Coordinates of C-alpha atoms in Angstrom, one line a residue:
X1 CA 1.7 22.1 -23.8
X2 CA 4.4 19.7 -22.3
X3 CA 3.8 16.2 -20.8
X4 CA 4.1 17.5 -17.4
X5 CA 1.5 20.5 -18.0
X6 CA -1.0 17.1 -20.0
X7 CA -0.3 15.4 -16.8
X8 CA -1.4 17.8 -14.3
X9 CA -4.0 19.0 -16.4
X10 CA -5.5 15.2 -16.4
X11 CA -5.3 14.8 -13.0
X12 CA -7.2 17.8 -12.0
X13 CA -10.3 15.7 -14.2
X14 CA -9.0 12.0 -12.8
X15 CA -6.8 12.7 -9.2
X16 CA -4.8 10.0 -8.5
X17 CA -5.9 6.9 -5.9
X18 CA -3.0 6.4 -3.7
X19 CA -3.1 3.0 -2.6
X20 CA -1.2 3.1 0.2
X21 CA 0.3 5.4 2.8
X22 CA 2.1 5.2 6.2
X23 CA 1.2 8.6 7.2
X24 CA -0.4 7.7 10.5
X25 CA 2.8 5.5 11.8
X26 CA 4.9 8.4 10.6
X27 CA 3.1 10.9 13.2
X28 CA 3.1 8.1 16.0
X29 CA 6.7 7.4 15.0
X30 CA 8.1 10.8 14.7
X31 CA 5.2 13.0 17.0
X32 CA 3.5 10.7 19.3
X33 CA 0.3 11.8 17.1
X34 CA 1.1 15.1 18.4
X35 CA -0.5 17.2 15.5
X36 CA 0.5 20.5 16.5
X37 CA 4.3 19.3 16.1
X38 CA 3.7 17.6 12.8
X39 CA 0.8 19.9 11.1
X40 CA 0.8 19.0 7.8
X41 CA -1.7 22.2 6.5
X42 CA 1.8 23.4 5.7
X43 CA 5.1 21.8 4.1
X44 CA 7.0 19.1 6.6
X45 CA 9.8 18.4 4.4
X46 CA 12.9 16.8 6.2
X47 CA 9.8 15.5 8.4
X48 CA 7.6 13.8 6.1
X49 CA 6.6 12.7 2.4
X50 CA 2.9 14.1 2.8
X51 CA 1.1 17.1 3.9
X52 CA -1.7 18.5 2.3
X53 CA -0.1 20.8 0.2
X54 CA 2.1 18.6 -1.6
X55 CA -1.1 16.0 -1.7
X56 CA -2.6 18.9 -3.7
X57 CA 0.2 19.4 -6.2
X58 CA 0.9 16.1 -6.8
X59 CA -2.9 15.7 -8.0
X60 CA -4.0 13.2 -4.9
X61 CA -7.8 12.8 -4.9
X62 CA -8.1 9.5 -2.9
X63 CA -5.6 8.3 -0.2
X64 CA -5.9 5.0 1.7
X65 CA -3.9 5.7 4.8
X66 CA -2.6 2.2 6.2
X67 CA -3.3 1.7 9.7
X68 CA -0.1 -0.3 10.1
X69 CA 1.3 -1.8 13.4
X70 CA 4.6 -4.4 13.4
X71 CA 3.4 -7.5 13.8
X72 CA 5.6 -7.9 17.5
X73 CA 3.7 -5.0 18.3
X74 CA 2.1 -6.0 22.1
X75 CA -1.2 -5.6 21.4
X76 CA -1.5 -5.5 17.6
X77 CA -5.2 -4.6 17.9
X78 CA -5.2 -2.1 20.4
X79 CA -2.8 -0.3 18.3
X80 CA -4.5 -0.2 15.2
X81 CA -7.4 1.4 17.0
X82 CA -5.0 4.3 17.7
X83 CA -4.2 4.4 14.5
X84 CA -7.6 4.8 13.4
X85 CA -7.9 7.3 15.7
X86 CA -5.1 9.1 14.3
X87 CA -7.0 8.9 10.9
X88 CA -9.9 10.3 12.5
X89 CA -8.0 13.2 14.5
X90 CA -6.7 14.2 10.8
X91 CA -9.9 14.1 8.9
X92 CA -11.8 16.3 12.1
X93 CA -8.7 18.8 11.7
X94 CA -8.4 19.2 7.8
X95 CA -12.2 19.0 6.6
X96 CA -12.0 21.5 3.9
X97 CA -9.1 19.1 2.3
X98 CA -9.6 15.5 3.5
X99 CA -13.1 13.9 3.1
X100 CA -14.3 10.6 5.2
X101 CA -14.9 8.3 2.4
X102 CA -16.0 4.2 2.7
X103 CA -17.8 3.6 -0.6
X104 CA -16.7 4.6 -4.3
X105 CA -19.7 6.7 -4.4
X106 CA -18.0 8.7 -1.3
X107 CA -15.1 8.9 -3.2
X108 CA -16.5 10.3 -6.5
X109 CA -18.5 12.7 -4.0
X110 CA -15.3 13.8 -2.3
X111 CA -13.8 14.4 -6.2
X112 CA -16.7 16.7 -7.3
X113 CA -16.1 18.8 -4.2
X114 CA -12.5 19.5 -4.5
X115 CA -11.6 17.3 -1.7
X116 CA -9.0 14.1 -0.7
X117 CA -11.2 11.2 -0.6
X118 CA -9.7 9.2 2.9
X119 CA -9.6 5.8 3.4
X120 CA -8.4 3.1 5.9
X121 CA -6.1 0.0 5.1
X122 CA -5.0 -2.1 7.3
X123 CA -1.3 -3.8 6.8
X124 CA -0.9 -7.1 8.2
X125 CA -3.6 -9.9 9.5
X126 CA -2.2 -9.5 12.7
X127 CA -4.1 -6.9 13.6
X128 CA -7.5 -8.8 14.2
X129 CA -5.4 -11.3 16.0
X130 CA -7.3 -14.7 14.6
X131 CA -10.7 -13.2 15.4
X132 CA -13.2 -12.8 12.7
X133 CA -15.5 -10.8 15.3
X134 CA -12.5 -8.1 15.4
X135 CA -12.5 -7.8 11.6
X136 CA -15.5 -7.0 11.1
X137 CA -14.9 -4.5 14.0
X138 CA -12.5 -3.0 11.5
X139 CA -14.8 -3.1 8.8
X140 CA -17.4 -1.0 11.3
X141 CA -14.7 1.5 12.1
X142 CA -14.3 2.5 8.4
X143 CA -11.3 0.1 7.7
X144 CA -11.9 -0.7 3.9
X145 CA -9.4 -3.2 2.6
X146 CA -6.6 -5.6 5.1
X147 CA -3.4 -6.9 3.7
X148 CA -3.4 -11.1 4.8
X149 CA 0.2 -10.6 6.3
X150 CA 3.0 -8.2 6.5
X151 CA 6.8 -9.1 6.4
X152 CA 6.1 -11.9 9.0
X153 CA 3.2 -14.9 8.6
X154 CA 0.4 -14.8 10.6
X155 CA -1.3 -18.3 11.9
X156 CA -3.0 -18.6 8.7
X157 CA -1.2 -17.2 5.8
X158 CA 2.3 -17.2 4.6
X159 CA 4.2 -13.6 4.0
X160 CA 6.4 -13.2 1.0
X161 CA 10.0 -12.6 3.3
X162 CA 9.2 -15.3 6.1
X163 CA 9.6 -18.8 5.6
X164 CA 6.7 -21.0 4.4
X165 CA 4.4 -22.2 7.2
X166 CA 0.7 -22.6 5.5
X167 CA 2.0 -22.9 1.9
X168 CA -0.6 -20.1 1.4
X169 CA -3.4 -19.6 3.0
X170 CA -5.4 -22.4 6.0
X171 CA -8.8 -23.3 6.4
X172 CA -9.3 -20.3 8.4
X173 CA -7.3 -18.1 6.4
X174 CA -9.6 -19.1 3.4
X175 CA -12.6 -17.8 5.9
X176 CA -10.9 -15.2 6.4
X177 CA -11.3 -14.0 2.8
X178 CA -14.6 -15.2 2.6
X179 CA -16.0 -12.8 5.5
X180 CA -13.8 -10.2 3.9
X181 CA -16.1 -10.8 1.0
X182 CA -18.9 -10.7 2.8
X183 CA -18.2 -7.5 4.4
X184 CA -17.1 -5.8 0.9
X185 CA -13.5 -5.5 2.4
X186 CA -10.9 -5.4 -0.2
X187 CA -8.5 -8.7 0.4
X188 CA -5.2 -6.7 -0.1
X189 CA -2.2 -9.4 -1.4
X190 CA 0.4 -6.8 -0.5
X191 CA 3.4 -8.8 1.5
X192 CA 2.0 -12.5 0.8
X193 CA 3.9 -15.1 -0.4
X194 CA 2.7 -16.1 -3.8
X195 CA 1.0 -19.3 -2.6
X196 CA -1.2 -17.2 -0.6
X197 CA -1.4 -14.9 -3.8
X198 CA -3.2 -18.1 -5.9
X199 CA -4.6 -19.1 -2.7
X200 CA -6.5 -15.8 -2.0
X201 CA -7.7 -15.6 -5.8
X202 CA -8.8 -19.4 -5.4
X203 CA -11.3 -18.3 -2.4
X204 CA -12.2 -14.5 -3.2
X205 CA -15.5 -14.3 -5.4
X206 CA -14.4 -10.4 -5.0
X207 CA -11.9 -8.4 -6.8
X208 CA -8.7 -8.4 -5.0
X209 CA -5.8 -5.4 -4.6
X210 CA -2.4 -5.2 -4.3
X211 CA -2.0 -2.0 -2.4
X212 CA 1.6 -1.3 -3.1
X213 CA 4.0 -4.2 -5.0
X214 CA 5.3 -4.1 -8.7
X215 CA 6.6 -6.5 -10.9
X216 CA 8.7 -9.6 -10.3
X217 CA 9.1 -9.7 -14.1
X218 CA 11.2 -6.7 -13.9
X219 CA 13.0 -6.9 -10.4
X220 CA 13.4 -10.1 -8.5
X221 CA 11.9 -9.2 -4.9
X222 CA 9.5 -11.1 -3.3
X223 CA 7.6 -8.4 -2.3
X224 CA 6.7 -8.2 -6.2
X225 CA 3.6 -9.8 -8.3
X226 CA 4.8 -13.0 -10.4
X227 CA 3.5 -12.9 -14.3
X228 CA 1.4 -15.7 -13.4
X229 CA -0.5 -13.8 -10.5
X230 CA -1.1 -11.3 -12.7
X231 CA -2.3 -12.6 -15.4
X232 CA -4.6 -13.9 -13.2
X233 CA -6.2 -10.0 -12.5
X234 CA -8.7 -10.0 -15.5
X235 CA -10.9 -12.7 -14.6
X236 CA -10.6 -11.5 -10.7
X237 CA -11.2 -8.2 -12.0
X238 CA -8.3 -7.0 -9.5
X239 CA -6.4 -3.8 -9.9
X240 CA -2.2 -3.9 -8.9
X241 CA -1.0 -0.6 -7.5
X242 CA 2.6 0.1 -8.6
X243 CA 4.3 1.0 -5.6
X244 CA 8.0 3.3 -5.6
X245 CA 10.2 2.0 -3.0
X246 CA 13.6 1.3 -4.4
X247 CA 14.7 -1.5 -2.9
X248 CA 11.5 -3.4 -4.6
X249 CA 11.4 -1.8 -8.1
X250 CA 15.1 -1.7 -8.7
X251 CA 17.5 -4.6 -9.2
X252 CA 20.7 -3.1 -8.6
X253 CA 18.7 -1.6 -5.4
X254 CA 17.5 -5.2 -4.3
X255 CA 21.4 -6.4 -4.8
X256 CA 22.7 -3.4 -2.6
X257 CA 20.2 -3.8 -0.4
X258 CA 21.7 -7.5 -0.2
X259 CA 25.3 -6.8 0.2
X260 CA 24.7 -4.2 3.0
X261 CA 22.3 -6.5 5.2
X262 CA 25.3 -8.7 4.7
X263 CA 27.8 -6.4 5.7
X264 CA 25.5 -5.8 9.3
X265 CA 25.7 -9.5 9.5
X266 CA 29.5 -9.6 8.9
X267 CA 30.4 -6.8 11.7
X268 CA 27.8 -9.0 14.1
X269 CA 25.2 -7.0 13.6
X270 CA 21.4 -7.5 12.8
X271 CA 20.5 -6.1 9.2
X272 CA 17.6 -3.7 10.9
X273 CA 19.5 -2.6 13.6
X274 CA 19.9 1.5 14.1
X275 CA 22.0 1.9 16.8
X276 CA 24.9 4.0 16.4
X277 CA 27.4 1.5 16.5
X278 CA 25.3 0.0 13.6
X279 CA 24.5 3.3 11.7
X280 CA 28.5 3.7 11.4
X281 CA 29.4 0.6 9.9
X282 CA 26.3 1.2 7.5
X283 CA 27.6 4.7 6.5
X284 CA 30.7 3.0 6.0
X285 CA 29.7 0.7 3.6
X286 CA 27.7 2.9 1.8
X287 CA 30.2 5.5 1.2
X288 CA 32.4 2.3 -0.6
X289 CA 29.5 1.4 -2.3
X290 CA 27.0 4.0 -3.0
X291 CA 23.4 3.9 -3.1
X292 CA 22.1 3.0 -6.1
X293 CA 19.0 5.7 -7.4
X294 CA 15.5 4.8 -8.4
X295 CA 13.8 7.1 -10.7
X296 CA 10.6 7.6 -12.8
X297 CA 11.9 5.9 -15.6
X298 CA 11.8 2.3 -13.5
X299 CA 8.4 2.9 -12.3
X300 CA 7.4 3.2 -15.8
X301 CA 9.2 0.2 -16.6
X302 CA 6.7 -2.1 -13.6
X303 CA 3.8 -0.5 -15.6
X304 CA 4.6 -0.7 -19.1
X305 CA 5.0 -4.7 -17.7
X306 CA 2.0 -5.1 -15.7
X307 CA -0.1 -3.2 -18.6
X308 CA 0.9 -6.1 -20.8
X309 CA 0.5 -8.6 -18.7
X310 CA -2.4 -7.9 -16.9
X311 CA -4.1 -5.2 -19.1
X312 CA -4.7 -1.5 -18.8
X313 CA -8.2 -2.3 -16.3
X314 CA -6.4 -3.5 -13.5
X315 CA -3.7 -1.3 -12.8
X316 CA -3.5 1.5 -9.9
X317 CA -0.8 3.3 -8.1
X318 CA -0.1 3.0 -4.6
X319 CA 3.5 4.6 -3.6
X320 CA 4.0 3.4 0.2
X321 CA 5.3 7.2 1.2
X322 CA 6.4 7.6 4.6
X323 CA 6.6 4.1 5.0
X324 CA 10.1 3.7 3.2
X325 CA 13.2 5.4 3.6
X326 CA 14.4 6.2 0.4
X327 CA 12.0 7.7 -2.5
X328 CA 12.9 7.7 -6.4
X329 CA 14.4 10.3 -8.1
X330 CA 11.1 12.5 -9.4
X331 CA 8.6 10.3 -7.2
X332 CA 10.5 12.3 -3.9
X333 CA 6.8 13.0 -2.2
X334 CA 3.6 12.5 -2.5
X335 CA 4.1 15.9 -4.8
X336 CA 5.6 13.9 -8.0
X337 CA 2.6 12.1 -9.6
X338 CA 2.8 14.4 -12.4
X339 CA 6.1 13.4 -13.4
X340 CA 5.4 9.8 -13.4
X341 CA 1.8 10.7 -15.8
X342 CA 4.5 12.7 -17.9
X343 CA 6.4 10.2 -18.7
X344 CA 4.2 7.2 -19.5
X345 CA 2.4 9.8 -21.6
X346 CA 6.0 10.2 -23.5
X347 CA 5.7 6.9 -23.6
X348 CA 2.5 6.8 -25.6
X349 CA 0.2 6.1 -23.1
X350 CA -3.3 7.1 -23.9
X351 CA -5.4 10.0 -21.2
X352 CA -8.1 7.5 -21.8
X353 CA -5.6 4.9 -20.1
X354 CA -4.1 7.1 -17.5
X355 CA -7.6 7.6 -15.8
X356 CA -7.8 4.2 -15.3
X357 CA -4.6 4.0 -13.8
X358 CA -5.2 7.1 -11.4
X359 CA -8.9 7.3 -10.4
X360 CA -11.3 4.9 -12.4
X361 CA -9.6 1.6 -11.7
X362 CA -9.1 2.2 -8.3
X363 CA -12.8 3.4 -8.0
X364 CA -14.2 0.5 -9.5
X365 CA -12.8 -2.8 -7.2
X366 CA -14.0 -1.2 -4.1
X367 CA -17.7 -0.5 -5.9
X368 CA -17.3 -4.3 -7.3
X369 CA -16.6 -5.3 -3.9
X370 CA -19.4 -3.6 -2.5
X371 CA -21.3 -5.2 -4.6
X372 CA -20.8 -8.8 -3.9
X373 CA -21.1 -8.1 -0.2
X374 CA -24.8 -6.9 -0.7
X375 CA -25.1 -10.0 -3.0
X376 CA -23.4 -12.6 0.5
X377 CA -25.4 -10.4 2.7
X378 CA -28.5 -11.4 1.7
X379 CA -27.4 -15.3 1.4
X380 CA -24.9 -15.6 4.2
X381 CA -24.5 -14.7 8.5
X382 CA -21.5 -14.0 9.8
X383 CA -19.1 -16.3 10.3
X384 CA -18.3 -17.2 13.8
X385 CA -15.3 -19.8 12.6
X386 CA -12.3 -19.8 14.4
X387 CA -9.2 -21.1 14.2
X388 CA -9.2 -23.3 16.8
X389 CA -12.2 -24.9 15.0
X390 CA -10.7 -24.7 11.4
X391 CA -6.7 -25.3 11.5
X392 CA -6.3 -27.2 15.4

């Protein structure tokens, strides 16, 4: 038997736990939710990273699909209830593959009947817009963990690519974790700066997650998890979910990356612009300097790190498909899990270990967070704090 027959064969006993996905944006994005365009019962490739084919053959058995919105969005919150509803359109459409799930008993439920455990994330504080009474309105919905910021701060906690505002997290933002807590959301440190990293495991008494972010250690982003956040994970009893997109795992990536925003910037032109006048001098540039290729090999890398650092118990996978542009080599789709599992087992990783990274890790900080929110519940209301009354 090779690695990649081992691999499959594992995951059909421990499916992977996909920490994060963009799906939902995707289909607003690219089909105004219009599921008949974009069914994925079939194969969408040139279209998308995930359908529910591919989900089966690369061994998915949980998916938290992020109900992201940009944080200029108009009215962040209203558009993370379509989101939500998008969420809830697929799992009414595709019930014999995708299960509703908001505990980690729904999730080993939805593994012993052959079905894709579904989740909610949301991406970004933003989208409870400073009101505690809207989060746990997310909560109610089914939302099951919120990353504190995305690539922009929020009023109460810094992001890892703005500039520092809080130095981590406020009064309120503390709050904010602590009704997290007390709801059993997962605190997702995702896109924080890491002040609001130390900040968040300062105030959580609950296991926290990164969703989808590797190792600093290994590339210099500052999307990535310094050594000393975690080594922090044990104690928190946190799990870190590898995530795959080049520009965050790979240095020569991150350095490209670099030298082409600079190149926009050069020609007069904002780095995230996609006009065509902007996508030519882009192309330009990249046929110069190519693109430099991610593969399985540097995911492995983040892990093999993170494993040491942080230990084998705290460790998940969360790959950020259709929410990047560019995949690794191998990792394409939501179809290459198995080639990843192949080659940390080449690499002498145990099947005992690779369930935790897959399934039992994952499984466990939601039913830990659960958990302590029965625990607050009985001790604590809701908190009706607001900003105003916290950080004014």
């Amino acid at each position: 038997m090779t690695n990649l027959d081992e691999a499959r064969a594992l995951l059909r006993e421990f499916p992977v736990v996909d920490g994060h996905n963009d799906l939902p944006w995707a289909l607003r994005e690219k089909a105004g939710y219009d599921l008949d365009r974009l069914d994925i019962a079939g194969h969408q490739h040139g279209h998308l990273h995930t359908d529910i084919p591919r989900l089966r053959a690369g061994g998915v058995g949980a998916q938290y699909w992020s109900v992201y919105v940009p944080a200029e969005q108009p009215d962040p919150v209203a558009a993370t209830l379509e989101q939500i509803d998008c969420v809830r359109q697929l799992l009414d459409r595709y019930q014999a593959d995708l299960a509703p799930a908001l505990t980690a008993a729904d999730m080993e439920a939805a593994r012993g009947e052959g079905r894709i455990a579904s989740l909610m994330g949301a991406e970004g504080g933003h989208s409870i817009a400073n009101s505690l009474g809207t989060l746990r309105g997310l909560y109610a919905l089914g939302v099951r963990y919120m990353t504190l910021t995305h690539n922009s701060n929020v009023d109460w906690a810094d992001s890892a690519t703005d500039t520092p505002r809080a130095n981590g997290l406020t009064a309120f933002g503390r709050e904010v974790v602590r009704e997290m807590n007390r709801l059993g959301m997962l605190v997702d440190l995702s896109h924080v700066a890491p002040s609001t990293m130390r900040d968040a495991l300062d105030a959580s008494t609950a296991p926290v997650v990164f969703s989808h972010s590797s190792a600093r250690a290994v590339c210099d982003h500052p999307r990535n998890i310094p050594d000393d956040v975690l080594e922090r994970l044990p104690a928190n009893g946190g799990v870190a979910m590898v995530t795959f997109v080049p520009k965050f795992v790979l240095q020569a990536a991150v350095d490209w990356t670099a030298a082409a925003d600079e190149n926009m910037r050069a020609h007069g032109l904002h780095h995230l612009d996609t006009t065509a006048e902007a996508m030519k001098v882009h192309r330009a540039f990249e046929e110069r300097t190519p693109r430099p290729i991610a593969t399985v090999p540097v995911i492995a890398d983040h892990l093999d790190h993170m494993r040491e650092v942080a230990g084998i118990d705290h460790l998940g996978i969360g790959g950020d498909y259709d929410g990047t542009a560019f995949t690794p080599d191998g990792l394409n789709d939501v179809s290459g899990y198995p080639n990843l599992l192949a080659e940390l087992l080449d690499r002498g990783w145990s099947k005992a270990d690779l369930a935790k990274l897959t399934w039992q890790n994952s499984v466990r900080v939601l039913g830990a967070a659960e958990d302590v929110a029965r625990d607050l519940q009985s001790k604590q209301a809701p908190s009706n704090a607001t900003i105003g009354s916290l950080d004014g």
